[in-house]
Amino acid sequence: MDKVYVSDIIEKPGGMKFSIRILLFVGLAMVFDGFDYMIVSFTMPQITEEMQLGFIATGSLASFSLLGMLIGGFLSGYLADRFGRKHVMNVSILIYSLLTVPIFFVHTYDAFAVCRILSGIGVGAVIPLSVTIVSEYAPTKHRGAFVTITKTFMMLGWVLAGLTAMYVVPNFGWRMCYLIGGFPFLYGILMHFIMPESVQWLLSKGRTGEALKIVNRINETLDSPKEGGYTADEIRIPEAEARGQLRQIVSKKYLKVTVGIWLVAFTTCALSYGLTNWMPTILLQSGYSVSASYGYTTLMNLLGCAGAIVAGVAADRLGRIRSAYVAFALAGLSVVFTAVFGFGGLMIVACTFMGFAINYAYMSPAPITIEAYPTEIRATGQACVTTVARIGGFITPMVIGGALASGSTFSTVLVVFLVPLCLAALFTKVLIKTETKGVAMEDLGTLPSGTFNGGNTSKEGEGL
């Protein structure tokens, strides 16, 4: 009897309907996640004025949540690979929503810091788990797009934060934004009932009966369902390595690609989070009104959504590696354009270009990171990448604040960001190399360096 992978069933005509359903469930959670993360950027000017903060302290307002995200992101992967993606993600939603509400009542810098760190634990946990579970239900030929669209939902949350702040802050004050941030608690409860566990994870843990129930739910959505459904004897399960999760990620087999992915994630996250967090404040200090500053930043985030979607489509069309090179080049052009022309009357054009390009660059490594490891360590691998990325995002807002406090202009800061973009391209070329376009989910993590497209042993970039 021929056995099939779960991904083979999803690839059948009609299987994508189930994948899209998972994407929408998880995507809405990411919208709320993005709102809770980004709302601080749109309330930084008011908090700075009320608490009389300097440049570095202002930059740290955004960094506090990233510190919590470091903790949550790291722990979530380990817990999800042991106890399942679904339950850890749902608990994380409840954590960040409940711990955002107390910020409505704080009046000191220290209290704000504690609340943002604690809520950041939940925010940081949701991101890698969302990408992991969507990738494990995504059809192989569209997996790159599914991964980046998942993160795009988070950017829609950034846009929602901007639109909310434009109305709420002038009319009700900045604190009300954090009270609104508690609403996702209700969705976290709903997710417990509507969201299935990852079938890939269930199979990797030997929970075949539970997995088969989900497999046959997928089968029912097919244009031509298999009569009688699937049995355990018909499902092919990849062999799992017995070593510990963290030990596998840094083992000889994965060490080179792990280091490469970590370095690329660090540099691209530093660029995206540093610029996005500071833009509203910089625009206000440059003489723009509150509505214009928030409007331009919201436009930047909206175009960032387009950049993220293009990153996924390009990864599926051009290949993961080549798409990343294109993204880094466009991001470099965008920061130079903004530095030279943005503050000379072309801010709308600059925000549009930079929002698209830097988020294309930020999202382009996403399919690579999710495809570097097999199921049994995928969530841990993704969480570790996210944790390292958040270190870059944590440091950069304060570094920018220090540079501005020392007398540097924001235009100068923008040009300096060319350095991490060049490094990201170098790390991709030297350390990652492996092309995973078109490889079945169950076969990921088994490719030797330099392979392309599911086993063709051509060099990176050839055959495209």
C-alpha positions as semicolon CSV with decimal commas, in nm:
position;residue;x (nm);y (nm);z (nm)
1;M;0,000;0,000;0,000
2;D;0,142;0,337;-0,101
3;K;0,173;0,582;0,186
4;V;0,130;0,958;0,150
5;Y;0,250;1,260;0,341
6;V;-0,010;1,492;0,493
7;S;0,130;1,764;0,267
8;D;0,042;1,543;-0,034
9;I;-0,322;1,543;0,080
10;I;-0,320;1,920;0,130
11;E;-0,178;1,956;-0,223
12;K;-0,481;1,781;-0,375
13;P;-0,745;2,003;-0,545
14;G;-0,955;2,168;-0,277
15;G;-0,706;2,108;0,005
16;M;-0,608;2,472;0,015
17;K;-0,949;2,562;0,158
18;F;-0,848;2,406;0,490
19;S;-0,509;2,580;0,474
20;I;-0,675;2,918;0,418
21;R;-0,906;2,858;0,713
22;I;-0,604;2,800;0,938
23;L;-0,436;3,109;0,792
24;L;-0,739;3,326;0,876
25;F;-0,775;3,190;1,231
26;V;-0,408;3,250;1,305
27;G;-0,397;3,573;1,104
28;L;-0,660;3,743;1,320
29;A;-0,457;3,650;1,629
30;M;-0,157;3,814;1,462
31;V;-0,358;4,132;1,393
32;F;-0,429;4,167;1,765
33;D;-0,066;4,081;1,840
34;G;0,057;4,351;1,604
35;F;-0,181;4,608;1,755
36;D;-0,056;4,542;2,108
37;Y;0,306;4,564;1,998
38;M;0,285;4,875;1,779
39;I;0,050;5,089;1,989
40;V;0,346;5,207;2,195
41;S;0,498;5,375;1,889
42;F;0,184;5,585;1,844
43;T;0,169;5,681;2,212
44;M;0,543;5,747;2,259
45;P;0,515;6,126;2,200
46;Q;0,241;6,168;2,464
47;I;0,411;5,938;2,717
48;T;0,741;6,120;2,660
49;E;0,577;6,456;2,728
50;E;0,382;6,337;3,033
51;M;0,678;6,159;3,193
52;Q;0,942;6,412;3,077
53;L;1,167;6,155;2,907
54;G;1,491;6,205;2,713
55;F;1,581;6,048;2,376
56;I;1,721;5,722;2,515
57;A;1,434;5,674;2,760
58;T;1,187;5,744;2,479
59;G;1,353;5,479;2,261
60;S;1,339;5,232;2,548
61;L;0,958;5,259;2,560
62;A;0,952;5,045;2,246
63;S;1,236;4,825;2,366
64;F;1,061;4,711;2,683
65;S;0,805;4,505;2,494
66;L;1,085;4,358;2,284
67;L;1,261;4,245;2,601
68;G;0,948;4,054;2,697
69;M;0,921;3,923;2,341
70;L;1,273;3,778;2,374
71;I;1,160;3,574;2,673
72;G;0,824;3,473;2,529
73;G;0,961;3,389;2,187
74;F;1,232;3,164;2,325
75;L;1,011;2,979;2,574
76;S;0,723;2,935;2,329
77;G;0,922;2,726;2,082
78;Y;1,050;2,485;2,345
79;L;0,702;2,451;2,499
80;A;0,526;2,416;2,162
81;D;0,757;2,137;2,045
82;R;0,684;1,953;2,370
83;F;0,318;2,033;2,440
84;G;0,171;2,145;2,108
85;R;0,138;2,464;1,904
86;K;-0,229;2,537;1,969
87;H;-0,242;2,546;2,350
88;V;0,079;2,744;2,394
89;M;-0,040;3,003;2,142
90;N;-0,383;3,039;2,302
91;V;-0,234;3,088;2,649
92;S;0,005;3,346;2,504
93;I;-0,286;3,547;2,359
94;L;-0,452;3,550;2,701
95;I;-0,127;3,664;2,865
96;Y;-0,056;3,964;2,643
97;S;-0,417;4,084;2,636
98;L;-0,462;4,064;3,015
99;L;-0,127;4,231;3,087
100;T;-0,183;4,518;2,842
101;V;-0,486;4,652;3,032
102;P;-0,294;4,760;3,350
103;I;-0,102;5,017;3,143
104;F;-0,424;5,222;3,142
105;F;-0,360;5,288;3,513
106;V;0,018;5,349;3,525
107;H;0,169;5,692;3,592
108;T;0,543;5,619;3,614
109;Y;0,812;5,514;3,371
110;D;0,907;5,212;3,584
111;A;0,550;5,082;3,604
112;F;0,509;5,122;3,229
113;A;0,832;4,927;3,176
114;V;0,718;4,635;3,394
115;C;0,379;4,611;3,222
116;R;0,528;4,621;2,871
117;I;0,788;4,355;2,951
118;L;0,524;4,120;3,094
119;S;0,274;4,171;2,810
120;G;0,563;4,137;2,563
121;I;0,613;3,777;2,679
122;G;0,274;3,687;2,532
123;V;0,322;3,900;2,219
124;G;0,659;3,740;2,149
125;A;0,526;3,388;2,195
126;V;0,244;3,422;1,943
127;I;0,464;3,527;1,648
128;P;0,683;3,215;1,599
129;L;0,395;2,980;1,683
130;S;0,166;3,144;1,429
131;V;0,422;3,109;1,152
132;T;0,499;2,751;1,253
133;I;0,141;2,624;1,257
134;V;0,049;2,800;0,930
135;S;0,356;2,657;0,756
136;E;0,262;2,306;0,870
137;Y;-0,079;2,337;0,704
138;A;0,035;2,531;0,396
139;P;0,048;2,374;0,047
140;T;0,410;2,318;-0,056
141;K;0,411;2,533;-0,369
142;H;0,256;2,830;-0,186
143;R;0,428;2,789;0,152
144;G;0,646;3,099;0,111
145;A;0,339;3,316;0,052
146;F;0,149;3,159;0,343
147;V;0,439;3,225;0,581
148;T;0,482;3,590;0,484
149;I;0,106;3,655;0,471
150;T;0,088;3,529;0,830
151;K;0,335;3,797;0,931
152;T;0,151;4,047;0,712
153;F;-0,148;4,011;0,941
154;M;0,075;4,142;1,220
155;M;0,151;4,447;1,007
156;L;-0,221;4,497;0,958
157;G;-0,227;4,517;1,336
158;W;0,034;4,793;1,310
159;V;-0,193;4,976;1,067
160;L;-0,491;4,923;1,299
161;A;-0,286;5,067;1,587
162;G;-0,215;5,380;1,382
163;L;-0,576;5,427;1,277
164;T;-0,696;5,369;1,633
165;A;-0,444;5,614;1,777
166;M;-0,538;5,883;1,521
167;Y;-0,891;5,886;1,665
168;V;-0,848;5,771;2,025
169;V;-0,543;5,972;2,138
170;P;-0,680;6,321;2,055
171;N;-1,028;6,238;2,191
172;F;-0,971;6,005;2,487
173;G;-0,598;6,021;2,562
174;W;-0,320;5,769;2,508
175;R;-0,422;5,539;2,796
176;M;-0,744;5,430;2,627
177;C;-0,538;5,260;2,353
178;Y;-0,408;5,010;2,609
179;L;-0,753;4,939;2,744
180;I;-0,859;4,851;2,389
181;G;-0,554;4,623;2,375
182;G;-0,723;4,388;2,622
183;F;-1,000;4,284;2,381
184;P;-0,801;3,991;2,226
185;F;-0,864;3,800;2,551
186;L;-1,203;3,702;2,410
187;Y;-1,047;3,577;2,088
188;G;-0,797;3,367;2,282
189;I;-1,088;3,182;2,443
190;L;-1,259;3,138;2,106
191;M;-0,940;2,998;1,950
192;H;-0,946;2,711;2,201
193;F;-1,264;2,584;2,036
194;I;-1,209;2,659;1,666
195;M;-0,837;2,603;1,610
196;P;-0,702;2,249;1,543
197;E;-0,363;2,136;1,667
198;S;-0,084;2,097;1,411
199;V;-0,133;1,759;1,244
200;Q;0,242;1,743;1,173
201;W;0,318;1,784;1,543
202;L;0,060;1,523;1,646
203;L;0,213;1,270;1,407
204;S;0,566;1,347;1,530
205;K;0,449;1,271;1,886
206;G;0,282;0,942;1,792
207;R;-0,069;1,079;1,852
208;T;-0,191;0,921;1,530
209;G;-0,558;0,892;1,626
210;E;-0,592;1,267;1,690
211;A;-0,396;1,343;1,374
212;L;-0,618;1,119;1,161
213;K;-0,930;1,307;1,274
214;I;-0,778;1,628;1,136
215;V;-0,645;1,454;0,822
216;N;-0,995;1,330;0,744
217;R;-1,138;1,677;0,805
218;I;-0,894;1,796;0,538
219;N;-1,002;1,505;0,317
220;E;-1,365;1,620;0,344
221;T;-1,272;1,960;0,198
222;L;-1,111;1,808;-0,115
223;D;-1,284;1,837;-0,449
224;S;-1,263;1,457;-0,475
225;P;-1,243;1,319;-0,120
226;K;-1,100;0,972;-0,061
227;E;-1,391;0,742;0,004
228;G;-1,386;0,620;0,362
229;G;-1,107;0,860;0,457
230;Y;-0,748;0,776;0,551
231;T;-0,620;0,517;0,798
232;A;-0,297;0,516;0,997
233;D;-0,144;0,264;0,755
234;E;-0,184;0,510;0,467
235;I;-0,005;0,807;0,628
236;R;0,370;0,837;0,588
237;I;0,540;0,981;0,898
238;P;0,896;1,121;0,880
239;E;1,145;0,973;1,123
240;A;1,229;1,205;1,412
241;E;1,574;1,244;1,565
242;A;1,592;1,159;1,934
243;R;1,827;1,438;2,042
244;G;1,709;1,739;2,245
245;Q;1,560;2,032;2,058
246;L;1,828;2,293;2,126
247;R;2,109;2,042;2,077
248;Q;1,976;1,957;1,730
249;I;1,956;2,321;1,622
250;V;2,323;2,380;1,703
251;S;2,442;2,034;1,598
252;K;2,690;1,995;1,313
253;K;2,405;1,919;1,073
254;Y;2,227;2,253;1,130
255;L;2,491;2,482;1,284
256;K;2,593;2,670;0,971
257;V;2,241;2,748;0,854
258;T;2,136;2,828;1,212
259;V;2,408;3,088;1,252
260;G;2,329;3,232;0,909
261;I;1,957;3,261;0,982
262;W;2,022;3,417;1,323
263;L;2,251;3,683;1,179
264;V;2,013;3,769;0,893
265;A;1,719;3,785;1,134
266;F;1,912;4,011;1,371
267;T;2,007;4,262;1,101
268;T;1,671;4,278;0,923
269;C;1,471;4,305;1,246
270;A;1,701;4,583;1,368
271;L;1,623;4,776;1,051
272;S;1,246;4,722;1,052
273;Y;1,175;4,771;1,422
274;G;1,419;5,058;1,466
275;L;1,274;5,269;1,186
276;T;0,908;5,180;1,246
277;N;0,919;5,260;1,618
278;W;1,086;5,598;1,576
279;M;0,899;5,734;1,273
280;P;0,597;5,892;1,454
281;T;0,823;6,072;1,702
282;I;1,073;6,185;1,437
283;L;0,796;6,324;1,217
284;L;0,641;6,512;1,509
285;Q;0,977;6,661;1,601
286;S;1,029;6,758;1,235
287;G;0,722;6,980;1,247
288;Y;0,448;6,751;1,120
289;S;0,112;6,750;1,299
290;V;-0,006;6,453;1,507
291;S;-0,248;6,343;1,236
292;A;0,016;6,380;0,961
293;S;0,282;6,196;1,164
294;Y;0,050;5,909;1,245
295;G;-0,090;5,911;0,892
296;Y;0,253;5,886;0,727
297;T;0,361;5,607;0,964
298;T;0,035;5,421;0,906
299;L;0,092;5,457;0,530
300;M;0,442;5,317;0,581
301;N;0,299;5,016;0,766
302;L;0,025;4,967;0,507
303;L;0,280;4,954;0,226
304;G;0,480;4,722;0,452
305;C;0,191;4,476;0,423
306;A;0,229;4,488;0,045
307;G;0,604;4,434;0,079
308;A;0,546;4,131;0,300
309;I;0,304;3,973;0,053
310;V;0,545;4,037;-0,234
311;A;0,819;3,870;-0,026
312;G;0,616;3,550;-0,011
313;V;0,515;3,552;-0,377
314;A;0,871;3,630;-0,486
315;A;1,007;3,351;-0,265
316;D;0,773;3,102;-0,433
317;R;0,852;3,234;-0,782
318;L;1,221;3,332;-0,771
319;G;1,333;3,107;-0,488
320;R;1,407;3,201;-0,128
321;I;1,768;3,307;-0,176
322;R;1,734;3,520;-0,488
323;S;1,426;3,696;-0,350
324;A;1,624;3,788;-0,038
325;Y;1,897;3,952;-0,246
326;V;1,639;4,161;-0,433
327;A;1,479;4,264;-0,104
328;F;1,805;4,377;0,056
329;A;1,893;4,587;-0,250
330;L;1,552;4,760;-0,255
331;A;1,569;4,830;0,118
332;G;1,911;4,992;0,072
333;L;1,777;5,217;-0,203
334;S;1,476;5,314;0,009
335;V;1,673;5,429;0,314
336;V;1,908;5,633;0,096
337;F;1,612;5,791;-0,085
338;T;1,445;5,881;0,246
339;A;1,768;6,022;0,390
340;V;1,830;6,242;0,084
341;F;1,479;6,342;-0,024
342;G;1,231;6,242;0,251
343;F;1,272;6,548;0,471
344;G;1,287;6,779;0,172
345;G;0,921;6,757;0,080
346;L;0,887;6,400;-0,049
347;M;0,788;6,234;0,277
348;I;0,481;6,060;0,134
349;V;0,689;5,904;-0,145
350;A;0,966;5,817;0,101
351;C;0,728;5,650;0,351
352;T;0,565;5,456;0,069
353;F;0,895;5,331;-0,073
354;M;1,062;5,263;0,262
355;G;0,754;5,094;0,411
356;F;0,738;4,855;0,117
357;A;1,110;4,789;0,087
358;I;1,220;4,743;0,447
359;N;0,934;4,504;0,517
360;Y;1,009;4,311;0,199
361;A;1,362;4,277;0,339
362;Y;1,235;4,190;0,687
363;M;0,999;3,922;0,556
364;S;1,216;3,771;0,284
365;P;1,409;3,540;0,524
366;A;1,082;3,413;0,681
367;P;1,030;3,112;0,449
368;I;1,397;3,019;0,492
369;T;1,375;3,018;0,872
370;I;1,063;2,805;0,887
371;E;1,199;2,555;0,634
372;A;1,540;2,502;0,792
373;Y;1,430;2,241;1,046
374;P;1,213;1,924;1,065
375;T;0,880;1,911;1,252
376;E;1,013;1,791;1,587
377;I;1,231;2,102;1,632
378;R;1,060;2,350;1,398
379;A;0,887;2,558;1,666
380;T;1,206;2,569;1,874
381;G;1,409;2,670;1,570
382;Q;1,160;2,940;1,474
383;A;1,144;3,067;1,833
384;C;1,523;3,089;1,856
385;V;1,538;3,285;1,530
386;T;1,266;3,517;1,655
387;T;1,449;3,564;1,985
388;V;1,774;3,661;1,815
389;A;1,581;3,894;1,583
390;R;1,419;4,064;1,881
391;I;1,761;4,133;2,028
392;G;1,828;4,346;1,720
393;G;1,486;4,506;1,754
394;F;1,542;4,565;2,128
395;I;1,878;4,735;2,088
396;T;1,811;4,951;1,783
397;P;1,547;5,195;1,918
398;M;1,780;5,285;2,207
399;V;2,081;5,310;1,974
400;I;1,886;5,549;1,750
401;G;1,789;5,749;2,059
402;G;2,154;5,768;2,165
403;A;2,261;5,877;1,818
404;L;1,999;6,153;1,809
405;A;2,094;6,265;2,161
406;S;2,458;6,297;2,050
407;G;2,361;6,534;1,770
408;S;2,329;6,299;1,472
409;T;2,045;6,363;1,230
410;F;1,789;6,099;1,144
411;S;1,910;6,113;0,784
412;T;2,255;6,008;0,899
413;V;2,105;5,723;1,101
414;L;1,920;5,603;0,790
415;V;2,237;5,588;0,580
416;V;2,412;5,385;0,851
417;F;2,144;5,117;0,806
418;L;2,310;5,026;0,476
419;V;2,567;4,835;0,682
420;P;2,328;4,573;0,829
421;L;2,163;4,530;0,488
422;C;2,497;4,451;0,324
423;L;2,578;4,212;0,608
424;A;2,242;4,036;0,567
425;A;2,318;3,974;0,198
426;L;2,664;3,844;0,288
427;F;2,535;3,608;0,557
428;T;2,273;3,471;0,317
429;K;2,536;3,406;0,050
430;V;2,801;3,250;0,274
431;L;2,606;3,067;0,545
432;I;2,255;2,979;0,429
433;K;2,286;2,883;0,060
434;T;2,030;2,599;0,065
435;E;1,726;2,661;-0,155
436;T;1,406;2,506;-0,017
437;K;1,156;2,619;-0,278
438;G;0,917;2,334;-0,364
439;V;1,037;2,093;-0,093
440;A;0,764;1,899;0,092
441;M;0,722;1,996;0,458
442;E;0,807;1,641;0,571
443;D;1,136;1,649;0,378
444;L;1,260;1,978;0,524
445;G;1,564;1,964;0,748
446;T;1,709;1,674;0,550
447;L;1,867;1,872;0,264
448;P;2,244;1,903;0,242
449;S;2,389;2,250;0,190
450;G;2,375;2,360;-0,172
451;T;2,073;2,157;-0,279
452;F;1,791;2,310;-0,474
453;N;1,424;2,237;-0,523
454;G;1,378;1,912;-0,339
455;G;1,691;1,721;-0,424
456;N;1,846;1,865;-0,740
457;T;2,205;1,906;-0,631
458;S;2,270;2,230;-0,818
459;K;2,432;2,533;-0,667
460;E;2,229;2,815;-0,516
461;G;2,058;3,018;-0,783
462;E;2,107;2,777;-1,070
463;G;1,806;2,651;-1,255
464;L;1,592;2,951;-1,166
